[in-house]
Structures are given as structure tokens and as C-alpha cells.
Amino acid sequence: MKAILLIVVSSLILCPLMGTNSNDGDGVFIAPDYLASFYDYYTLNWLNTRSLGMGNSTVGVVGGIQNALLNPASLRARGLKVYVEAHIKDNVREKNHYIKEEEQLDGSLKRIKLPDERNYLDSNIPAIHLGLSYSPRENISLGGSFSMPQMVRYNLFGRFLKTGAYYDRYPTMINYQTMLTFNKHFYSLNLGLNAIMNYYSFSDVRVENTYDRVSFGEALFSFQPGILYQHHNFSIGATYKLPAERTFEVGNIPAKIYHKYEDVTLPGQLELGAAMRFQNYLFSGAVNYEQTSDQYEEFDDRVTVKMGADIDMEQFYVRAGFIYFPQVYSGRHDVISGERLTGADNPFEFDVQYDYLEVVESDMLLLTAGFTYPLPQGVDFSMGAAADISGNVGLFQLSVSFDIKIEQIIRESRRP
């Protein structure tokens, strides 16, 4: 136990600086499509239905396996439980746009913003979160979960051929996450550790000047220690998800590699939060510090502020909250291009109409709400929603979940 405590405390205090950026010449190549931190506004799925309703602010709140996503020390298993969640997001239009530079007679460059018909993001891909928790002993909680914390797909990324026809691609990134959680309870103090495996699946990746359907995947492993202290009606929690680093080779491996992103960093995240219960009211707040500058030196580090409340209405629970999710970057980002293999007069050739992608400011302010209704069969049904009111991204997410108390269901089924 002393070794576990040392790991947790050391990891929460130390934020390793694993900085890297990947620039090739005059281009800005940060990470494979949708993995760069400025795309988080479109890719992130806000997991844990109850926490979503409270502004995702429950890092200091004890709960089930779904709470371990924010803080492994939050898990407090009571018997055997199964958690099932599904969520979906509305379609949005990407605010980033394509720029064509044209040299003027005086030698200056004119930046032309191209029409954004290629910027439709089809975010409404249903995603799931499955979890299992169990307490083998009174002071130990174990859990495991599978979730999809990031997901996005372009509804259409077509190219106009000289024949007058289009060829269509649907660039997609999905992050499949498997997580094992261990939690040790010391009276009022909980110590937890998540072992996390993320598998990033990329398909139809944007590569200009080629008809190839480029697909590949990469797996990254990381740890997330956490600590939570609870005293009467007050609790406080902290967690640190360690950064992970990987080189991504974009292409149909091993046949063709179009670009290599060297030492891409998935930033570390430190989160602190507290909660206070007053009669039937639970108030919570949290601050998340993400060292996004480790991924690219021109990124700002991101500080996310989250607050929420939960009200026990005796027959059900209602909740509300907000999330302020600031932008980290505005500027240039380049899309990978291959080499033309045919002559310029080939009717099946196409012209790349832009020089680079311009990333624009996309702060988000999400208002959240939700409820939980305990069913008599030992199942809690929850629903939560979040909507961006800033007018920048226009995100809307709807989430539903079932928290199934297996041992309670078995006991009640045995009653005469």
C-alpha cells in the first residue's frame, strides 16, 4: 500500500514535460487528423450520464465505475454492478476553414477563404460505455470499462475531378478505450489507479493527390492515479492522467507511408475538484489543467472550469451545471499530400484548391442538465444533455444510462 500511495502522490505532484511538435519545413504538421488538441471540441464525448448533467464536475464525488473515468479514487463498489451507457451528438459544421494564397502584383500574398462545403462533421455516430464494478473485500473496489471517449467523421470530403464527377471519402477517427480500475479505501481516504489502453482507429484519412483509402490504427497505454478524501458532507478529489507519446505513420502500412508524425504527445491532465452536500442538495466544482503545449509549442495550455448541482427530490434526482472549455490554438495546420503519379492533362487528375487549413477560435460554454429515476427492479435510469451556447461549435450531446445492481436484483428475485 505504501508503494501505491507513493505512485499516486508523486504522479499528482509531478507533471512530466514530454514536449514535442512535428513541423516539416514551412508546414505545420502536429498530429494525425482529429487527434490534434484543437479538434477536441468536435471529437470529445462527455462520458458518465450523471456527471454530464452536473457539468462533468464530479472528480470529488464517490460513485460507481462510471465515476472512475474522471477519478479512479471515486469508485466505491457496493456488491456487483453493471453500467450501460449510450450517447449521441448532433451534426456540426467545422469552424476551421481552408485558405488559398495568391500572389499579388505588388508581391504580397492574398489569403482567400474557400467555400466550406467540405466541412460538414457527422458527429451523430452512436457511442457506448460499458462498465463492471465489484468489491471483493470491504476496503477494496475493482472495476473495468470499455468506452469511446472520442469520435468524429466527416459526412463528406469529396474531390472534384476534371471529368465533372466527384470521388467521396468519409474521414473518421474513433478512440476505443479499455480501462481497469483499482481502489483502496482507508476510512475517509480513497486511493485509486486506472490502467488505460487507448486504440485510435483512423479510416479514409485526408491525403491529397491520391485516390488511396488510407486507414491505420495505433494503441497507447497510460496510467491515471487519483486520490479522494471524504469527511461527513464534504469531499475533495484530485487525479492526474499521465501523458502518452507515440510516433504515428499515416498510410496503408506497410505498403505506402505518406507522412510520419514523430513523437506525438497526448497531453497529461491534472484535475482538482470538491463537493459539498447540504440536506438534499449536492454542489460540485472542478478545474482541469491540460498541458496541451506539450503537443505543440504554439498551443496554450487548457484550463477547463466545471460546476454543477444535484437535487434529491425523494422519488428522483435532477441536476444542472456548466462547462467552460477554452480554445488552445488559432493558426495554420497542414493536410498531408501525396505525389501526383499521372500527367497534368489526365482527366482523372484533380487540383488541390487550398494551401492549408486555418484553425479559428472555438471556445465552448456548455450548459448541462439531467435526471436519474430509480426503478423498483434495482436499476437506476439516467439521462443527461449538454448544449454549447457560445455560438462557436454548436455541440449538442444526449446521453442515457442504466446502472444495474446485480446483487439487489438477485436478492429480490429470491424473495417468496
Tab-separated table of C-alpha atoms in Angstrom:
chain	number	residue	atom	x	y	z
A	1	MET	CA	0.000	0.000	0.000
A	2	LYS	CA	2.906	2.375	0.658
A	3	ALA	CA	4.093	1.821	-2.903
A	4	ILE	CA	0.632	2.654	-4.280
A	5	LEU	CA	0.460	5.797	-2.125
A	6	LEU	CA	3.905	6.865	-3.367
A	7	ILE	CA	2.859	6.391	-7.013
A	8	VAL	CA	-0.340	8.392	-6.534
A	9	VAL	CA	1.222	11.319	-4.666
A	10	SER	CA	4.263	11.534	-6.945
A	11	SER	CA	2.168	11.471	-10.108
A	12	LEU	CA	-0.190	14.163	-8.844
A	13	ILE	CA	2.696	16.467	-7.962
A	14	LEU	CA	4.921	15.882	-10.984
A	15	CYS	CA	3.711	16.878	-14.440
A	16	PRO	CA	6.280	15.436	-16.822
A	17	LEU	CA	7.277	17.705	-19.671
A	18	MET	CA	7.169	15.376	-22.649
A	19	GLY	CA	7.044	18.207	-25.160
A	20	THR	CA	7.072	17.597	-28.864
A	21	ASN	CA	5.871	19.148	-32.062
A	22	SER	CA	6.202	17.906	-35.578
A	23	ASN	CA	6.877	20.540	-38.211
A	24	ASP	CA	8.094	19.695	-41.706
A	25	GLY	CA	9.689	22.669	-43.435
A	26	ASP	CA	7.230	25.544	-43.677
A	27	GLY	CA	4.245	23.284	-42.954
A	28	VAL	CA	2.612	22.769	-39.588
A	29	PHE	CA	2.025	19.047	-39.051
A	30	ILE	CA	1.013	18.488	-35.416
A	31	ALA	CA	-0.774	15.137	-35.273
A	32	PRO	CA	-2.901	12.844	-37.451
A	33	ASP	CA	-6.305	14.190	-38.446
A	34	TYR	CA	-8.616	14.919	-35.482
A	35	LEU	CA	-6.001	13.931	-32.891
A	36	ALA	CA	-4.594	17.452	-32.505
A	37	SER	CA	-5.965	19.131	-29.361
A	38	PHE	CA	-7.790	21.884	-31.255
A	39	TYR	CA	-10.163	19.213	-32.608
A	40	ASP	CA	-11.285	18.169	-29.099
A	41	TYR	CA	-14.290	20.466	-29.422
A	42	TYR	CA	-15.659	18.187	-32.132
A	43	THR	CA	-14.302	14.785	-31.095
A	44	LEU	CA	-14.838	14.558	-27.324
A	45	ASN	CA	-17.706	12.509	-25.939
A	46	TRP	CA	-18.615	13.646	-22.425
A	47	LEU	CA	-18.952	10.317	-20.601
A	48	ASN	CA	-20.879	9.415	-17.424
A	49	THR	CA	-24.521	10.468	-17.753
A	50	ARG	CA	-24.920	11.632	-14.153
A	51	SER	CA	-21.701	13.611	-14.229
A	52	LEU	CA	-22.648	15.155	-17.585
A	53	GLY	CA	-25.814	16.566	-16.009
A	54	MET	CA	-23.647	18.159	-13.287
A	55	GLY	CA	-21.243	19.776	-15.726
A	56	ASN	CA	-18.791	16.841	-15.622
A	57	SER	CA	-17.641	18.230	-12.247
A	58	THR	CA	-17.658	15.037	-10.135
A	59	VAL	CA	-13.922	14.368	-9.702
A	60	GLY	CA	-14.521	14.730	-5.942
A	61	VAL	CA	-17.741	12.659	-5.788
A	62	VAL	CA	-17.865	8.985	-4.800
A	63	GLY	CA	-19.821	6.731	-7.177
A	64	GLY	CA	-19.741	3.712	-9.460
A	65	ILE	CA	-17.429	2.562	-12.242
A	66	GLN	CA	-18.613	5.479	-14.414
A	67	ASN	CA	-17.108	7.900	-11.865
A	68	ALA	CA	-13.722	6.198	-12.265
A	69	LEU	CA	-13.449	7.744	-15.752
A	70	LEU	CA	-12.816	11.089	-14.065
A	71	ASN	CA	-11.045	9.844	-10.943
A	72	PRO	CA	-10.148	6.227	-10.114
A	73	ALA	CA	-10.360	7.110	-6.415
A	74	SER	CA	-14.068	7.914	-6.871
A	75	LEU	CA	-15.018	4.270	-7.353
A	76	ARG	CA	-16.810	2.787	-4.344
A	77	ALA	CA	-18.230	-0.567	-5.337
A	78	ARG	CA	-21.119	-1.974	-3.320
A	79	GLY	CA	-21.659	-5.511	-4.498
A	80	LEU	CA	-21.664	-6.381	-8.206
A	81	LYS	CA	-22.881	-3.671	-10.592
A	82	VAL	CA	-23.138	-3.369	-14.354
A	83	TYR	CA	-23.195	0.013	-16.070
A	84	VAL	CA	-24.536	0.567	-19.601
A	85	GLU	CA	-24.468	3.972	-21.326
A	86	ALA	CA	-25.207	5.222	-24.820
A	87	HIS	CA	-24.778	8.737	-26.171
A	88	ILE	CA	-25.087	10.608	-29.424
A	89	LYS	CA	-24.112	14.077	-30.671
A	90	ASP	CA	-25.773	16.317	-33.219
A	91	ASN	CA	-24.119	17.162	-36.546
A	92	VAL	CA	-21.996	20.307	-36.546
A	93	ARG	CA	-20.124	22.352	-39.128
A	94	GLU	CA	-16.407	22.701	-38.541
A	95	LYS	CA	-15.426	26.336	-37.957
A	96	ASN	CA	-11.894	25.830	-39.294
A	97	HIS	CA	-11.631	26.712	-42.975
A	98	TYR	CA	-9.343	26.276	-45.977
A	99	ILE	CA	-7.094	29.054	-47.229
A	100	LYS	CA	-5.732	29.624	-50.755
A	101	GLU	CA	-2.839	32.073	-51.048
A	102	GLU	CA	-2.466	34.065	-54.294
A	103	GLU	CA	0.484	36.314	-55.043
A	104	GLN	CA	-0.498	39.869	-55.990
A	105	LEU	CA	1.227	42.210	-58.475
A	106	ASP	CA	2.952	44.040	-55.627
A	107	GLY	CA	4.402	40.754	-54.351
A	108	SER	CA	2.077	40.439	-51.380
A	109	LEU	CA	0.014	37.331	-50.672
A	110	LYS	CA	-3.762	37.472	-50.659
A	111	ARG	CA	-5.464	34.924	-48.411
A	112	ILE	CA	-8.733	33.627	-49.871
A	113	LYS	CA	-11.178	31.742	-47.672
A	114	LEU	CA	-12.683	28.899	-49.714
A	115	PRO	CA	-16.299	27.721	-49.521
A	116	ASP	CA	-16.741	25.278	-46.642
A	117	GLU	CA	-18.919	22.611	-48.250
A	118	ARG	CA	-16.239	20.107	-47.209
A	119	ASN	CA	-16.530	20.995	-43.523
A	120	TYR	CA	-19.606	19.037	-42.510
A	121	LEU	CA	-18.872	16.841	-39.493
A	122	ASP	CA	-21.128	13.843	-38.995
A	123	SER	CA	-20.811	13.529	-35.231
A	124	ASN	CA	-24.040	11.618	-34.685
A	125	ILE	CA	-22.391	8.194	-34.535
A	126	PRO	CA	-23.871	6.333	-31.547
A	127	ALA	CA	-21.268	5.538	-28.895
A	128	ILE	CA	-21.340	3.267	-25.862
A	129	HIS	CA	-19.815	2.951	-22.423
A	130	LEU	CA	-19.913	-0.416	-20.618
A	131	GLY	CA	-18.662	-0.901	-17.067
A	132	LEU	CA	-18.438	-3.517	-14.344
A	133	SER	CA	-17.548	-2.994	-10.668
A	134	TYR	CA	-17.170	-5.358	-7.723
A	135	SER	CA	-15.960	-5.264	-4.125
A	136	PRO	CA	-14.152	-8.482	-3.123
A	137	ARG	CA	-13.465	-7.008	0.313
A	138	GLU	CA	-14.948	-4.140	2.287
A	139	ASN	CA	-11.939	-1.864	1.722
A	140	ILE	CA	-11.224	-2.726	-1.930
A	141	SER	CA	-13.109	-1.853	-5.127
A	142	LEU	CA	-12.290	-3.260	-8.558
A	143	GLY	CA	-13.690	-2.276	-11.922
A	144	GLY	CA	-13.312	-2.398	-15.656
A	145	SER	CA	-14.863	-0.474	-18.509
A	146	PHE	CA	-14.969	-0.050	-22.265
A	147	SER	CA	-15.843	3.322	-23.765
A	148	MET	CA	-15.480	5.553	-26.815
A	149	PRO	CA	-14.265	8.902	-25.428
A	150	GLN	CA	-13.502	10.434	-28.853
A	151	MET	CA	-15.230	10.075	-32.189
A	152	VAL	CA	-15.786	12.112	-35.326
A	153	ARG	CA	-16.489	11.571	-39.011
A	154	TYR	CA	-16.681	13.906	-41.976
A	155	ASN	CA	-20.043	13.466	-43.625
A	156	LEU	CA	-18.366	14.173	-46.948
A	157	PHE	CA	-14.849	15.112	-48.008
A	158	GLY	CA	-15.148	14.968	-51.797
A	159	ARG	CA	-12.831	15.958	-54.614
A	160	PHE	CA	-13.951	17.379	-57.959
A	161	LEU	CA	-12.380	15.584	-60.941
A	162	LYS	CA	-11.740	17.087	-64.380
A	163	THR	CA	-14.368	14.694	-65.730
A	164	GLY	CA	-17.001	16.658	-63.805
A	165	ALA	CA	-17.511	13.858	-61.278
A	166	TYR	CA	-16.700	13.610	-57.568
A	167	TYR	CA	-14.951	10.927	-55.621
A	168	ASP	CA	-16.045	10.782	-51.995
A	169	ARG	CA	-14.263	9.970	-48.764
A	170	TYR	CA	-15.528	9.895	-45.172
A	171	PRO	CA	-12.530	10.578	-42.882
A	172	THR	CA	-13.145	9.042	-39.453
A	173	MET	CA	-11.368	8.786	-36.110
A	174	ILE	CA	-12.623	6.649	-33.203
A	175	ASN	CA	-10.852	6.235	-29.863
A	176	TYR	CA	-11.655	2.869	-28.253
A	177	GLN	CA	-10.720	2.898	-24.560
A	178	THR	CA	-10.323	-0.085	-22.234
A	179	MET	CA	-9.719	0.695	-18.569
A	180	LEU	CA	-9.005	-1.336	-15.424
A	181	THR	CA	-9.529	0.362	-12.038
A	182	PHE	CA	-8.174	-0.490	-8.592
A	183	ASN	CA	-9.326	1.399	-5.480
A	184	LYS	CA	-8.198	1.028	-1.875
A	185	HIS	CA	-10.241	2.602	0.951
A	186	PHE	CA	-8.656	3.880	4.174
A	187	TYR	CA	-11.604	5.085	6.240
A	188	SER	CA	-12.134	8.602	4.817
A	189	LEU	CA	-9.307	8.350	2.272
A	190	ASN	CA	-9.556	6.587	-1.108
A	191	LEU	CA	-6.597	5.878	-3.389
A	192	GLY	CA	-7.166	4.684	-6.938
A	193	LEU	CA	-5.334	3.808	-10.113
A	194	ASN	CA	-6.566	3.422	-13.705
A	195	ALA	CA	-4.607	1.406	-16.255
A	196	ILE	CA	-5.787	2.716	-19.629
A	197	MET	CA	-5.383	1.367	-23.153
A	198	ASN	CA	-6.499	3.676	-25.967
A	199	TYR	CA	-6.734	2.360	-29.513
A	200	TYR	CA	-7.052	5.105	-32.149
A	201	SER	CA	-8.661	3.909	-35.372
A	202	PHE	CA	-8.277	6.126	-38.462
A	203	SER	CA	-10.036	5.482	-41.776
A	204	ASP	CA	-10.294	7.458	-45.034
A	205	VAL	CA	-7.634	9.829	-43.711
A	206	ARG	CA	-7.301	13.062	-45.715
A	207	VAL	CA	-4.345	12.692	-48.087
A	208	GLU	CA	-4.435	14.968	-51.118
A	209	ASN	CA	-3.296	13.978	-54.650
A	210	THR	CA	-4.186	10.330	-54.170
A	211	TYR	CA	-7.192	8.060	-54.522
A	212	ASP	CA	-5.937	5.700	-51.818
A	213	ARG	CA	-8.293	4.863	-48.976
A	214	VAL	CA	-5.839	5.379	-46.138
A	215	SER	CA	-6.610	3.516	-42.913
A	216	PHE	CA	-4.462	2.647	-39.892
A	217	GLY	CA	-4.545	2.370	-36.100
A	218	GLU	CA	-2.308	2.895	-33.075
A	219	ALA	CA	-2.532	1.844	-29.408
A	220	LEU	CA	-1.279	3.898	-26.440
A	221	PHE	CA	-1.023	2.861	-22.789
A	222	SER	CA	-1.121	5.207	-19.806
A	223	PHE	CA	-1.825	5.365	-16.081
A	224	GLN	CA	-4.130	7.630	-14.106
A	225	PRO	CA	-3.673	7.752	-10.309
A	226	GLY	CA	-6.157	9.543	-8.094
A	227	ILE	CA	-6.952	10.445	-4.508
A	228	LEU	CA	-10.204	11.355	-2.753
A	229	TYR	CA	-10.854	12.430	0.827
A	230	GLN	CA	-14.354	12.428	2.288
A	231	HIS	CA	-15.371	13.859	5.669
A	232	HIS	CA	-19.049	13.961	6.605
A	233	ASN	CA	-20.770	16.016	3.876
A	234	PHE	CA	-17.593	17.330	2.255
A	235	SER	CA	-15.256	15.588	-0.201
A	236	ILE	CA	-12.276	16.630	-2.280
A	237	GLY	CA	-10.552	14.747	-5.078
A	238	ALA	CA	-7.575	15.009	-7.406
A	239	THR	CA	-6.286	12.943	-10.315
A	240	TYR	CA	-3.566	13.091	-12.941
A	241	LYS	CA	-3.720	11.283	-16.263
A	242	LEU	CA	-0.154	10.809	-17.391
A	243	PRO	CA	0.796	11.889	-20.920
A	244	ALA	CA	1.464	9.293	-23.595
A	245	GLU	CA	3.784	9.584	-26.569
A	246	ARG	CA	3.764	7.739	-29.878
A	247	THR	CA	5.010	8.096	-33.459
A	248	PHE	CA	2.169	7.807	-35.978
A	249	GLU	CA	2.808	6.604	-39.522
A	250	VAL	CA	-0.036	7.709	-41.789
A	251	GLY	CA	-0.600	5.300	-44.651
A	252	ASN	CA	-1.673	1.810	-45.590
A	253	ILE	CA	1.092	0.157	-43.638
A	254	PRO	CA	3.422	-1.306	-44.815
A	255	ALA	CA	2.556	-0.716	-48.483
A	256	LYS	CA	2.675	3.092	-48.501
A	257	ILE	CA	3.575	5.692	-45.858
A	258	TYR	CA	2.566	9.272	-46.691
A	259	HIS	CA	3.749	11.023	-43.548
A	260	LYS	CA	5.344	10.231	-40.209
A	261	TYR	CA	4.331	12.286	-37.170
A	262	GLU	CA	7.284	11.987	-34.821
A	263	ASP	CA	6.728	11.659	-31.062
A	264	VAL	CA	3.154	12.928	-30.879
A	265	THR	CA	2.157	13.656	-27.272
A	266	LEU	CA	-1.293	13.018	-25.859
A	267	PRO	CA	-1.214	15.708	-23.135
A	268	GLY	CA	-1.271	14.998	-19.415
A	269	GLN	CA	-4.291	16.212	-17.454
A	270	LEU	CA	-4.445	17.287	-13.809
A	271	GLU	CA	-7.920	17.709	-12.308
A	272	LEU	CA	-8.923	19.010	-8.876
A	273	GLY	CA	-12.440	19.206	-7.503
A	274	ALA	CA	-14.620	19.281	-4.415
A	275	ALA	CA	-18.221	18.549	-3.474
A	276	MET	CA	-20.485	19.613	-0.604
A	277	ARG	CA	-23.785	18.026	0.412
A	278	PHE	CA	-26.340	20.225	2.167
A	279	GLN	CA	-29.582	18.437	3.074
A	280	ASN	CA	-30.996	17.271	-0.293
A	281	TYR	CA	-28.534	19.323	-2.356
A	282	LEU	CA	-25.135	18.291	-3.711
A	283	PHE	CA	-22.881	21.012	-5.123
A	284	SER	CA	-19.666	20.232	-7.001
A	285	GLY	CA	-16.927	22.072	-8.836
A	286	ALA	CA	-13.707	21.143	-10.625
A	287	VAL	CA	-10.808	22.595	-12.596
A	288	ASN	CA	-8.971	20.587	-15.250
A	289	TYR	CA	-5.478	21.631	-16.360
A	290	GLU	CA	-4.365	20.038	-19.646
A	291	GLN	CA	-0.770	20.564	-20.770
A	292	THR	CA	-1.639	20.879	-24.455
A	293	SER	CA	1.521	22.899	-25.111
A	294	ASP	CA	3.351	19.552	-24.855
A	295	GLN	CA	1.723	18.525	-28.124
A	296	TYR	CA	2.705	21.692	-29.996
A	297	GLU	CA	4.710	24.636	-28.655
A	298	GLU	CA	2.279	27.235	-30.023
A	299	PHE	CA	-0.693	25.693	-28.190
A	300	ASP	CA	-1.897	27.338	-24.988
A	301	ASP	CA	-2.382	25.042	-22.030
A	302	ARG	CA	-6.089	24.470	-21.482
A	303	VAL	CA	-7.844	25.215	-18.175
A	304	THR	CA	-11.402	23.873	-18.108
A	305	VAL	CA	-13.818	25.059	-15.392
A	306	LYS	CA	-16.780	22.876	-14.411
A	307	MET	CA	-19.593	23.306	-11.883
A	308	GLY	CA	-22.834	21.525	-11.125
A	309	ALA	CA	-25.583	20.667	-8.647
A	310	ASP	CA	-27.737	17.632	-7.883
A	311	ILE	CA	-31.079	17.759	-6.034
A	312	ASP	CA	-32.660	14.738	-4.315
A	313	MET	CA	-36.401	15.002	-4.988
A	314	GLU	CA	-37.081	11.791	-2.982
A	315	GLN	CA	-38.562	9.923	-5.951
A	316	PHE	CA	-35.891	11.002	-8.430
A	317	TYR	CA	-32.842	13.255	-8.848
A	318	VAL	CA	-32.462	16.328	-11.036
A	319	ARG	CA	-29.222	18.109	-11.854
A	320	ALA	CA	-27.719	21.019	-13.801
A	321	GLY	CA	-24.308	22.505	-14.491
A	322	PHE	CA	-21.950	24.155	-16.948
A	323	ILE	CA	-18.545	23.541	-18.581
A	324	TYR	CA	-16.219	26.258	-19.857
A	325	PHE	CA	-13.896	24.629	-22.410
A	326	PRO	CA	-11.423	27.195	-23.844
A	327	GLN	CA	-9.639	27.198	-27.182
A	328	VAL	CA	-5.928	26.334	-27.301
A	329	TYR	CA	-4.852	27.477	-30.772
A	330	SER	CA	-5.645	29.561	-33.803
A	331	GLY	CA	-3.402	29.470	-36.833
A	332	ARG	CA	-2.138	27.208	-39.588
A	333	HIS	CA	-2.412	23.425	-39.836
A	334	ASP	CA	-1.394	21.478	-42.949
A	335	VAL	CA	-3.097	18.494	-44.544
A	336	ILE	CA	-0.905	15.673	-45.891
A	337	SER	CA	-0.371	15.490	-49.648
A	338	GLY	CA	0.961	12.677	-51.805
A	339	GLU	CA	2.802	12.978	-55.119
A	340	ARG	CA	0.978	13.182	-58.427
A	341	LEU	CA	1.603	9.973	-60.308
A	342	THR	CA	-0.063	10.992	-63.588
A	343	GLY	CA	0.263	13.869	-66.027
A	344	ALA	CA	-1.472	17.181	-65.509
A	345	ASP	CA	-3.732	16.547	-68.541
A	346	ASN	CA	-5.082	13.272	-67.209
A	347	PRO	CA	-8.907	13.652	-66.979
A	348	PHE	CA	-8.939	11.761	-63.673
A	349	GLU	CA	-6.488	14.156	-62.049
A	350	PHE	CA	-7.771	16.771	-59.625
A	351	ASP	CA	-6.415	20.062	-58.305
A	352	VAL	CA	-5.956	20.780	-54.620
A	353	GLN	CA	-7.792	24.066	-54.228
A	354	TYR	CA	-6.249	25.207	-50.944
A	355	ASP	CA	-2.821	25.656	-49.383
A	356	TYR	CA	-3.588	24.905	-45.732
A	357	LEU	CA	-6.276	24.659	-43.059
A	358	GLU	CA	-6.746	27.707	-40.850
A	359	VAL	CA	-7.754	26.889	-37.267
A	360	VAL	CA	-10.014	29.530	-35.737
A	361	GLU	CA	-11.061	30.271	-32.166
A	362	SER	CA	-13.640	27.819	-30.831
A	363	ASP	CA	-14.241	28.361	-27.112
A	364	MET	CA	-17.196	26.391	-25.794
A	365	LEU	CA	-19.613	27.135	-22.965
A	366	LEU	CA	-21.768	24.089	-22.348
A	367	LEU	CA	-24.941	24.163	-20.270
A	368	THR	CA	-25.851	20.744	-18.937
A	369	ALA	CA	-28.856	19.114	-17.287
A	370	GLY	CA	-30.112	15.664	-16.391
A	371	PHE	CA	-32.082	13.403	-14.068
A	372	THR	CA	-31.990	9.931	-12.504
A	373	TYR	CA	-35.049	7.813	-11.785
A	374	PRO	CA	-34.520	4.715	-9.607
A	375	LEU	CA	-36.584	1.828	-10.972
A	376	PRO	CA	-38.034	-0.677	-8.479
A	377	GLN	CA	-36.160	-3.608	-10.065
A	378	GLY	CA	-32.725	-2.440	-8.811
A	379	VAL	CA	-31.912	-0.340	-11.865
A	380	ASP	CA	-31.210	3.404	-11.961
A	381	PHE	CA	-32.168	5.089	-15.222
A	382	SER	CA	-30.384	8.372	-16.013
A	383	MET	CA	-30.489	10.904	-18.810
A	384	GLY	CA	-28.212	13.870	-19.423
A	385	ALA	CA	-27.689	16.519	-22.075
A	386	ALA	CA	-25.198	19.265	-22.917
A	387	ALA	CA	-25.537	22.173	-25.361
A	388	ASP	CA	-22.988	24.778	-26.450
A	389	ILE	CA	-24.445	28.271	-26.004
A	390	SER	CA	-21.319	30.167	-27.099
A	391	GLY	CA	-22.316	30.040	-30.775
A	392	ASN	CA	-18.864	28.755	-31.746
A	393	VAL	CA	-19.095	24.976	-32.064
A	394	GLY	CA	-22.816	24.311	-31.638
A	395	LEU	CA	-22.275	20.970	-29.890
A	396	PHE	CA	-25.280	19.070	-28.544
A	397	GLN	CA	-24.920	15.702	-26.796
A	398	LEU	CA	-27.622	13.430	-25.375
A	399	SER	CA	-26.750	10.562	-23.032
A	400	VAL	CA	-28.779	7.766	-21.375
A	401	SER	CA	-27.584	5.096	-18.959
A	402	PHE	CA	-28.671	2.174	-16.792
A	403	ASP	CA	-26.889	1.406	-13.515
A	404	ILE	CA	-27.801	-2.232	-12.804
A	405	LYS	CA	-27.394	-3.567	-9.243
A	406	ILE	CA	-26.965	-7.280	-9.890
A	407	GLU	CA	-26.877	-8.484	-6.265
A	408	GLN	CA	-30.001	-6.490	-5.354
A	409	ILE	CA	-31.860	-7.959	-8.335
A	410	ILE	CA	-30.827	-11.489	-7.292
A	411	ARG	CA	-31.921	-10.917	-3.676
A	412	GLU	CA	-35.308	-9.585	-4.709
A	413	SER	CA	-35.842	-12.433	-7.164
A	414	ARG	CA	-35.377	-14.946	-4.312
A	415	ARG	CA	-37.996	-13.365	-2.077
A	416	PRO	CA	-41.152	-15.504	-1.659
